[in-house]
Amino acid sequence: MSKLTYKQAGVDIEEGEKFIRMIAPVVRKTFRPEVMAGIGSFGSLFKLDISRHQNPVLVSGTDGVGTKLKIAFMTGVHNTVGIDLVAMCVNDILTSGAEPLFFLDYFATGKLKAEDSVSVVEGIASGCQMAGASLVGGETAEMPGFYPDGEYDLSGFAVGVVDQDKLIDGSTAEEGDVVIGLPSSGVHSNGFSLVRKVFFDKMKMGVNDRPEGLDCTLAQELLKPTSIYVKPVLELLESVPVKAMAHITGGGIPGNLPRVLPKGLRARVDTSKWPELPVFGLIRKLGNVPEDDMKRTFNMGIGFTIVVKPDFVNKALETFRKKGYDCYNIGIIEKGDSGVIYE
C-alpha cells in the first residue's frame, strides 16, 4: 500500500519552518523594550510599563485588508498590503487616544510560498514601526484546497493603552466644535469591490494601464498603503484637548464620524476645504457612480477626523503642519439628527 504524507496532502512543514526563519530578523526590529519573549513561544509576553500610566486602559481592535488583496495577487506585489493591515487596526484604536503597544497577524493561504509570504510580513513589520508597535506574534495557516493558488487572506489584531482620564470617546463634543481632517493617501483599504468592478470589469483595464488623470499606473495607485496617523496624532494629544476622533474607513465620513458624536449632534462638512484625489474622480466618472455612493463608500481624500473646540483649531493645524503633515478645517458640529450634512 502506498504511503501518503502531510506534504503530499498539501502542507509543507519545511517551507513553514523556512518562512519562520526568514521573518525572525524582520519581526525583531519592531520590538519595544516591553517585549519579553521572542519568536517561537506559544504565547507572546509583553510587560506593561505602568510607571507611564496612572490608570491604564487597554484598547484593542481587529481588522483585515479586504478585497484590496486581489490587487496584490494581480500584480505580484505583496510588500504593501501588510502596511494596510496594521493601519486599519492601529488607526481604529487611536481614535480612543490609545498608543499602540503590540500587534498580531493571521496569514492564511492554500500553499505557502516563503518568499511571497515574507514580503507580506515585511509590510506588516514596516507598518508596526510606523505605528511604534511591536509585532509580537501571529499565525501562519497553510490550508490546501481552501484558497485559490497564489491567494491568501490577512487579519490583524492591535492592542494599545491610554490613561482612563485621557480616554477620548466623543462624549464632550458640542455644538460649534470644529472638525479637522487629515488627508488620505488614496483609496486606502475600503471600497475595493466597487473599485475592481469599475476599472477591471466595466472598463477592462489592466493593472499596468495609466488612466488619464493619474501620474502612475493603476496598480501603483490602488496599492498605495493606508496612511498611519498614530505618531502625529499622539503628538497633538500632548498639547491640544481633543474631543472626538474618527478613522474614515468603509462608509466614508457619513458612516464613521457620527459614530463618535453624542445624540442630537451632527457634522456639517464642506468638501471644498480639501482637494479631491484624482482616483476618486476617475471612479465617479468611469463607473457613473452616484455622488451619495461615492461619499458613503470612499474616504474621498480624508482618512482621519479630529474634533476640537474652536479655540484650539489654529494650534492643532499648526502642530500638524510644523511636522510636515497636511491638514484641513473641514467642518463644524451642529445640533440635529445624527449624520453628516455636506455643503
Tab-separated table of C-alpha atoms in Angstrom:
chain	number	residue	atom	x	y	z
A	1	MET	CA	0.000	0.000	0.000
A	2	SER	CA	1.395	3.407	-0.979
A	3	LYS	CA	2.121	5.888	1.806
A	4	LEU	CA	0.570	9.343	1.941
A	5	THR	CA	2.414	12.169	3.689
A	6	TYR	CA	1.262	15.515	5.057
A	7	LYS	CA	3.351	17.208	2.334
A	8	GLN	CA	1.574	15.187	-0.350
A	9	ALA	CA	-1.709	16.366	1.169
A	10	GLY	CA	-0.577	19.930	0.516
A	11	VAL	CA	1.029	21.103	3.760
A	12	ASP	CA	4.788	21.679	3.633
A	13	ILE	CA	6.134	21.885	7.199
A	14	GLU	CA	9.683	22.537	5.978
A	15	GLU	CA	8.509	25.530	3.927
A	16	GLY	CA	6.741	26.830	7.024
A	17	GLU	CA	9.894	26.492	9.111
A	18	LYS	CA	11.866	28.265	6.389
A	19	PHE	CA	9.313	31.070	6.465
A	20	ILE	CA	9.690	31.486	10.239
A	21	ARG	CA	13.480	31.645	9.935
A	22	MET	CA	13.219	34.298	7.231
A	23	ILE	CA	10.830	36.584	9.100
A	24	ALA	CA	12.550	36.379	12.506
A	25	PRO	CA	15.045	39.241	11.956
A	26	VAL	CA	12.343	41.386	10.346
A	27	VAL	CA	9.998	40.940	13.280
A	28	ARG	CA	12.677	41.593	15.930
A	29	LYS	CA	13.232	45.082	14.519
A	30	THR	CA	9.732	46.037	15.700
A	31	PHE	CA	10.257	45.019	19.344
A	32	ARG	CA	9.697	47.636	22.006
A	33	PRO	CA	11.549	47.288	25.356
A	34	GLU	CA	8.393	45.810	26.909
A	35	VAL	CA	8.565	42.653	24.774
A	36	MET	CA	9.720	39.748	26.956
A	37	ALA	CA	9.502	36.671	24.705
A	38	GLY	CA	10.965	36.152	21.272
A	39	ILE	CA	9.618	34.341	18.243
A	40	GLY	CA	8.600	30.711	18.671
A	41	SER	CA	6.833	30.742	22.024
A	42	PHE	CA	3.246	29.558	22.365
A	43	GLY	CA	2.285	32.977	23.722
A	44	SER	CA	3.761	36.449	23.485
A	45	LEU	CA	4.847	38.206	26.669
A	46	PHE	CA	4.596	41.979	26.961
A	47	LYS	CA	5.249	43.735	30.266
A	48	LEU	CA	3.171	46.905	30.508
A	49	ASP	CA	5.211	49.831	31.853
A	50	ILE	CA	2.744	51.037	34.481
A	51	SER	CA	5.101	53.832	35.550
A	52	ARG	CA	3.954	55.725	32.456
A	53	HIS	CA	0.250	55.390	33.277
A	54	GLN	CA	-1.822	56.368	36.319
A	55	ASN	CA	-4.892	54.313	35.473
A	56	PRO	CA	-4.199	52.365	32.265
A	57	VAL	CA	-6.985	51.166	29.993
A	58	LEU	CA	-6.180	48.630	27.259
A	59	VAL	CA	-7.799	49.309	23.878
A	60	SER	CA	-7.962	46.563	21.246
A	61	GLY	CA	-9.034	46.348	17.629
A	62	THR	CA	-9.064	43.880	14.761
A	63	ASP	CA	-9.498	44.243	11.005
A	64	GLY	CA	-8.382	42.982	7.609
A	65	VAL	CA	-7.412	44.330	4.197
A	66	GLY	CA	-10.475	43.182	2.266
A	67	THR	CA	-10.533	42.678	-1.484
A	68	LYS	CA	-7.629	45.087	-1.944
A	69	LEU	CA	-5.659	41.848	-1.645
A	70	LYS	CA	-6.877	40.995	-5.153
A	71	ILE	CA	-4.680	43.810	-6.495
A	72	ALA	CA	-1.671	42.272	-4.775
A	73	PHE	CA	-2.488	38.910	-6.379
A	74	MET	CA	-2.881	40.516	-9.812
A	75	THR	CA	0.429	42.380	-9.608
A	76	GLY	CA	2.608	40.055	-7.545
A	77	VAL	CA	3.376	42.995	-5.241
A	78	HIS	CA	2.962	41.804	-1.661
A	79	ASN	CA	5.026	44.215	0.458
A	80	THR	CA	2.411	46.964	0.887
A	81	VAL	CA	-0.780	45.197	1.994
A	82	GLY	CA	0.842	44.439	5.338
A	83	ILE	CA	1.038	48.178	5.987
A	84	ASP	CA	-2.682	48.388	5.192
A	85	LEU	CA	-3.355	45.633	7.711
A	86	VAL	CA	-1.581	47.452	10.516
A	87	ALA	CA	-3.085	50.809	9.582
A	88	MET	CA	-6.654	49.544	9.657
A	89	CYS	CA	-6.170	48.321	13.233
A	90	VAL	CA	-3.943	50.962	14.842
A	91	ASN	CA	-5.892	53.892	13.386
A	92	ASP	CA	-9.032	52.430	14.938
A	93	ILE	CA	-7.638	52.176	18.463
A	94	LEU	CA	-6.006	55.582	18.048
A	95	THR	CA	-9.474	57.155	17.974
A	96	SER	CA	-9.707	56.418	21.719
A	97	GLY	CA	-6.418	58.209	22.312
A	98	ALA	CA	-4.563	54.915	22.709
A	99	GLU	CA	-0.894	54.409	21.942
A	100	PRO	CA	-0.481	51.107	20.047
A	101	LEU	CA	1.686	48.669	22.001
A	102	PHE	CA	1.704	45.417	20.098
A	103	PHE	CA	0.259	43.732	17.037
A	104	LEU	CA	-0.511	40.163	15.948
A	105	ASP	CA	-1.361	38.884	12.481
A	106	TYR	CA	-3.145	35.931	10.913
A	107	PHE	CA	-1.922	34.810	7.485
A	108	ALA	CA	-3.802	32.011	5.721
A	109	THR	CA	-3.058	30.575	2.304
A	110	GLY	CA	-3.617	27.447	0.243
A	111	LYS	CA	0.062	26.772	-0.416
A	112	LEU	CA	2.771	28.586	1.481
A	113	LYS	CA	5.410	30.260	-0.685
A	114	ALA	CA	8.019	31.540	1.730
A	115	GLU	CA	9.358	34.395	-0.395
A	116	ASP	CA	5.926	35.923	-1.133
A	117	SER	CA	4.817	35.412	2.449
A	118	VAL	CA	7.949	37.107	3.776
A	119	SER	CA	7.119	40.143	1.643
A	120	VAL	CA	3.735	40.356	3.349
A	121	VAL	CA	5.309	40.175	6.807
A	122	GLU	CA	7.893	42.779	5.831
A	123	GLY	CA	4.977	45.108	5.105
A	124	ILE	CA	3.368	44.276	8.442
A	125	ALA	CA	6.657	44.969	10.237
A	126	SER	CA	7.051	48.250	8.373
A	127	GLY	CA	3.558	49.294	9.426
A	128	CYS	CA	4.306	48.363	13.031
A	129	GLN	CA	7.412	50.527	13.007
A	130	MET	CA	5.392	53.444	11.615
A	131	ALA	CA	2.925	52.993	14.462
A	132	GLY	CA	5.521	52.346	17.166
A	133	ALA	CA	4.017	48.921	17.884
A	134	SER	CA	5.747	45.574	18.375
A	135	LEU	CA	4.889	42.672	16.098
A	136	VAL	CA	4.811	40.079	18.873
A	137	GLY	CA	3.182	37.105	17.195
A	138	GLY	CA	0.998	35.643	14.525
A	139	GLU	CA	-0.429	32.553	12.927
A	140	THR	CA	0.502	31.170	9.534
A	141	ALA	CA	-2.068	28.673	8.278
A	142	GLU	CA	-1.446	26.544	5.183
A	143	MET	CA	-4.853	25.275	4.074
A	144	PRO	CA	-4.688	23.345	0.787
A	145	GLY	CA	-7.881	23.414	-1.242
A	146	PHE	CA	-9.318	26.287	0.776
A	147	TYR	CA	-7.831	29.235	-1.134
A	148	PRO	CA	-7.122	29.562	-4.877
A	149	ASP	CA	-3.491	29.096	-5.852
A	150	GLY	CA	-1.439	32.224	-5.182
A	151	GLU	CA	-4.035	33.825	-2.899
A	152	TYR	CA	-4.141	34.419	0.839
A	153	ASP	CA	-6.091	36.279	3.496
A	154	LEU	CA	-4.917	38.574	6.277
A	155	SER	CA	-6.295	39.622	9.636
A	156	GLY	CA	-4.680	41.830	12.238
A	157	PHE	CA	-5.073	42.486	15.945
A	158	ALA	CA	-3.775	45.580	17.766
A	159	VAL	CA	-3.626	46.391	21.471
A	160	GLY	CA	-2.897	49.845	22.853
A	161	VAL	CA	-3.070	51.743	26.118
A	162	VAL	CA	-4.429	55.068	27.334
A	163	ASP	CA	-4.914	56.548	30.798
A	164	GLN	CA	-8.573	56.447	31.747
A	165	ASP	CA	-8.712	60.194	32.335
A	166	LYS	CA	-7.302	60.751	28.843
A	167	LEU	CA	-9.709	58.380	27.109
A	168	ILE	CA	-11.403	60.033	24.117
A	169	ASP	CA	-14.969	58.890	23.469
A	170	GLY	CA	-16.692	61.897	21.882
A	171	SER	CA	-18.978	62.469	24.852
A	172	THR	CA	-17.800	66.059	25.357
A	173	ALA	CA	-18.356	67.137	21.743
A	174	GLU	CA	-20.805	70.028	21.445
A	175	GLU	CA	-22.357	72.465	19.023
A	176	GLY	CA	-19.777	74.793	17.499
A	177	ASP	CA	-16.828	72.394	17.703
A	178	VAL	CA	-14.644	72.166	14.611
A	179	VAL	CA	-13.790	69.105	12.501
A	180	ILE	CA	-10.190	68.816	11.317
A	181	GLY	CA	-9.393	66.372	8.524
A	182	LEU	CA	-6.118	64.580	7.843
A	183	PRO	CA	-5.605	63.569	4.207
A	184	SER	CA	-5.681	60.012	2.940
A	185	SER	CA	-3.044	58.591	0.614
A	186	GLY	CA	-5.739	57.318	-1.746
A	187	VAL	CA	-8.477	54.710	-1.616
A	188	HIS	CA	-6.856	53.137	1.476
A	189	SER	CA	-8.431	49.695	2.142
A	190	ASN	CA	-12.134	50.206	1.549
A	191	GLY	CA	-14.494	50.055	-1.392
A	192	PHE	CA	-12.345	47.738	-3.490
A	193	SER	CA	-15.283	45.630	-4.605
A	194	LEU	CA	-16.593	48.735	-6.366
A	195	VAL	CA	-13.101	49.810	-7.461
A	196	ARG	CA	-12.459	46.470	-9.162
A	197	LYS	CA	-15.923	46.493	-10.719
A	198	VAL	CA	-15.277	49.884	-12.312
A	199	PHE	CA	-11.697	49.502	-13.521
A	200	PHE	CA	-11.409	45.808	-14.322
A	201	ASP	CA	-14.929	44.532	-15.042
A	202	LYS	CA	-16.530	47.553	-16.698
A	203	MET	CA	-13.540	49.355	-18.239
A	204	LYS	CA	-11.486	46.189	-18.895
A	205	MET	CA	-8.319	47.934	-17.726
A	206	GLY	CA	-5.123	46.192	-16.723
A	207	VAL	CA	-3.086	46.867	-13.609
A	208	ASN	CA	-0.295	48.401	-15.707
A	209	ASP	CA	-2.602	50.833	-17.512
A	210	ARG	CA	-2.125	54.515	-16.773
A	211	PRO	CA	-5.578	56.143	-16.895
A	212	GLU	CA	-5.779	59.798	-17.841
A	213	GLY	CA	-5.576	61.888	-14.687
A	214	LEU	CA	-3.232	59.586	-12.770
A	215	ASP	CA	0.520	60.175	-12.572
A	216	CYS	CA	1.205	56.452	-12.081
A	217	THR	CA	-0.100	53.066	-13.150
A	218	LEU	CA	-3.423	51.812	-11.860
A	219	ALA	CA	-1.634	49.203	-9.752
A	220	GLN	CA	0.632	51.794	-8.152
A	221	GLU	CA	-2.356	54.000	-7.324
A	222	LEU	CA	-4.518	51.243	-5.884
A	223	LEU	CA	-1.693	49.693	-3.847
A	224	LYS	CA	-0.796	52.934	-2.068
A	225	PRO	CA	-0.804	51.882	1.606
A	226	THR	CA	-3.346	53.197	4.060
A	227	SER	CA	-1.940	56.166	5.973
A	228	ILE	CA	-0.929	55.528	9.579
A	229	TYR	CA	-1.840	58.539	11.710
A	230	VAL	CA	-0.510	57.365	15.070
A	231	LYS	CA	2.616	59.454	15.625
A	232	PRO	CA	1.294	62.894	14.560
A	233	VAL	CA	-1.987	62.413	16.421
A	234	LEU	CA	-0.325	61.213	19.637
A	235	GLU	CA	1.911	64.269	19.473
A	236	LEU	CA	-1.136	66.504	19.020
A	237	LEU	CA	-2.790	64.978	22.096
A	238	GLU	CA	0.108	66.184	24.240
A	239	SER	CA	-0.832	69.827	23.699
A	240	VAL	CA	-4.402	70.007	22.382
A	241	PRO	CA	-7.547	68.736	24.174
A	242	VAL	CA	-9.273	66.610	21.559
A	243	LYS	CA	-12.965	65.793	21.963
A	244	ALA	CA	-13.513	63.077	19.353
A	245	MET	CA	-11.684	61.245	16.591
A	246	ALA	CA	-12.856	59.002	13.764
A	247	HIS	CA	-10.996	56.734	11.357
A	248	ILE	CA	-12.618	57.195	7.942
A	249	THR	CA	-12.930	53.685	6.541
A	250	GLY	CA	-15.854	51.817	4.938
A	251	GLY	CA	-18.877	54.090	4.969
A	252	GLY	CA	-16.812	57.217	4.411
A	253	ILE	CA	-17.249	60.285	6.604
A	254	PRO	CA	-21.048	59.753	6.911
A	255	GLY	CA	-20.552	56.228	8.185
A	256	ASN	CA	-17.809	56.954	10.696
A	257	LEU	CA	-17.778	60.495	12.093
A	258	PRO	CA	-21.342	60.259	13.519
A	259	ARG	CA	-20.304	57.166	15.497
A	260	VAL	CA	-18.263	59.337	17.878
A	261	LEU	CA	-20.758	62.189	18.310
A	262	PRO	CA	-23.344	62.375	21.109
A	263	LYS	CA	-27.032	62.010	20.325
A	264	GLY	CA	-28.543	65.218	18.987
A	265	LEU	CA	-25.401	66.343	17.154
A	266	ARG	CA	-24.335	66.038	13.536
A	267	ALA	CA	-21.450	67.246	11.393
A	268	ARG	CA	-21.634	69.819	8.598
A	269	VAL	CA	-18.774	69.209	6.176
A	270	ASP	CA	-17.508	71.490	3.400
A	271	THR	CA	-15.935	69.384	0.632
A	272	SER	CA	-14.296	72.478	-0.904
A	273	LYS	CA	-11.900	72.619	2.057
A	274	TRP	CA	-9.678	69.813	0.797
A	275	PRO	CA	-8.531	68.641	-2.652
A	276	GLU	CA	-10.250	65.564	-4.053
A	277	LEU	CA	-7.713	62.979	-5.161
A	278	PRO	CA	-7.802	62.173	-8.903
A	279	VAL	CA	-8.562	58.490	-8.322
A	280	PHE	CA	-11.972	59.333	-6.873
A	281	GLY	CA	-12.872	61.477	-9.861
A	282	LEU	CA	-11.938	58.572	-12.123
A	283	ILE	CA	-14.090	56.108	-10.209
A	284	ARG	CA	-17.032	58.508	-10.258
A	285	LYS	CA	-16.699	59.245	-13.981
A	286	LEU	CA	-15.845	55.797	-15.354
A	287	GLY	CA	-18.346	53.975	-13.180
A	288	ASN	CA	-21.044	56.649	-13.331
A	289	VAL	CA	-21.193	56.236	-9.558
A	290	PRO	CA	-23.820	58.401	-7.799
A	291	GLU	CA	-22.367	61.062	-5.514
A	292	ASP	CA	-24.079	59.641	-2.449
A	293	ASP	CA	-22.493	56.261	-3.136
A	294	MET	CA	-19.075	57.887	-3.521
A	295	LYS	CA	-19.338	59.620	-0.147
A	296	ARG	CA	-20.690	56.515	1.608
A	297	THR	CA	-18.121	54.149	0.122
A	298	PHE	CA	-14.829	56.052	-0.011
A	299	ASN	CA	-12.861	58.378	2.235
A	300	MET	CA	-12.824	60.957	-0.608
A	301	GLY	CA	-9.395	62.216	0.462
A	302	ILE	CA	-9.890	62.451	4.234
A	303	GLY	CA	-8.621	59.457	6.199
A	304	PHE	CA	-8.949	60.658	9.794
A	305	THR	CA	-11.005	63.346	11.534
A	306	ILE	CA	-10.436	65.176	14.804
A	307	VAL	CA	-12.974	67.298	16.687
A	308	VAL	CA	-11.705	70.206	18.805
A	309	LYS	CA	-13.016	73.407	20.349
A	310	PRO	CA	-12.778	76.477	18.051
A	311	ASP	CA	-10.137	77.948	20.384
A	312	PHE	CA	-7.729	75.116	19.561
A	313	VAL	CA	-8.176	74.903	15.794
A	314	ASN	CA	-5.191	77.055	14.836
A	315	LYS	CA	-2.909	75.325	17.328
A	316	ALA	CA	-3.940	71.921	16.019
A	317	LEU	CA	-3.385	72.918	12.402
A	318	GLU	CA	-0.006	74.466	13.229
A	319	THR	CA	1.077	71.379	15.162
A	320	PHE	CA	0.447	69.122	12.178
A	321	ARG	CA	1.910	71.481	9.608
A	322	LYS	CA	5.112	72.095	11.575
A	323	LYS	CA	5.705	68.351	11.448
A	324	GLY	CA	5.084	68.263	7.706
A	325	TYR	CA	1.540	66.871	7.779
A	326	ASP	CA	-1.225	68.361	5.677
A	327	CYS	CA	-4.490	69.053	7.463
A	328	TYR	CA	-7.713	70.942	6.815
A	329	ASN	CA	-10.525	72.659	8.696
A	330	ILE	CA	-13.363	70.754	7.026
A	331	GLY	CA	-16.485	71.420	9.062
A	332	ILE	CA	-18.378	72.077	12.265
A	333	ILE	CA	-20.549	70.222	14.754
A	334	GLU	CA	-24.163	71.389	14.985
A	335	LYS	CA	-27.443	70.327	16.534
A	336	GLY	CA	-29.560	67.892	14.529
A	337	ASP	CA	-30.244	64.259	13.842
A	338	SER	CA	-27.188	62.039	13.707
A	339	GLY	CA	-25.399	62.167	10.351
A	340	VAL	CA	-23.344	64.356	8.058
A	341	ILE	CA	-24.593	67.309	6.031
A	342	TYR	CA	-22.492	68.306	3.024
A	343	GLU	CA	-22.211	71.812	1.623
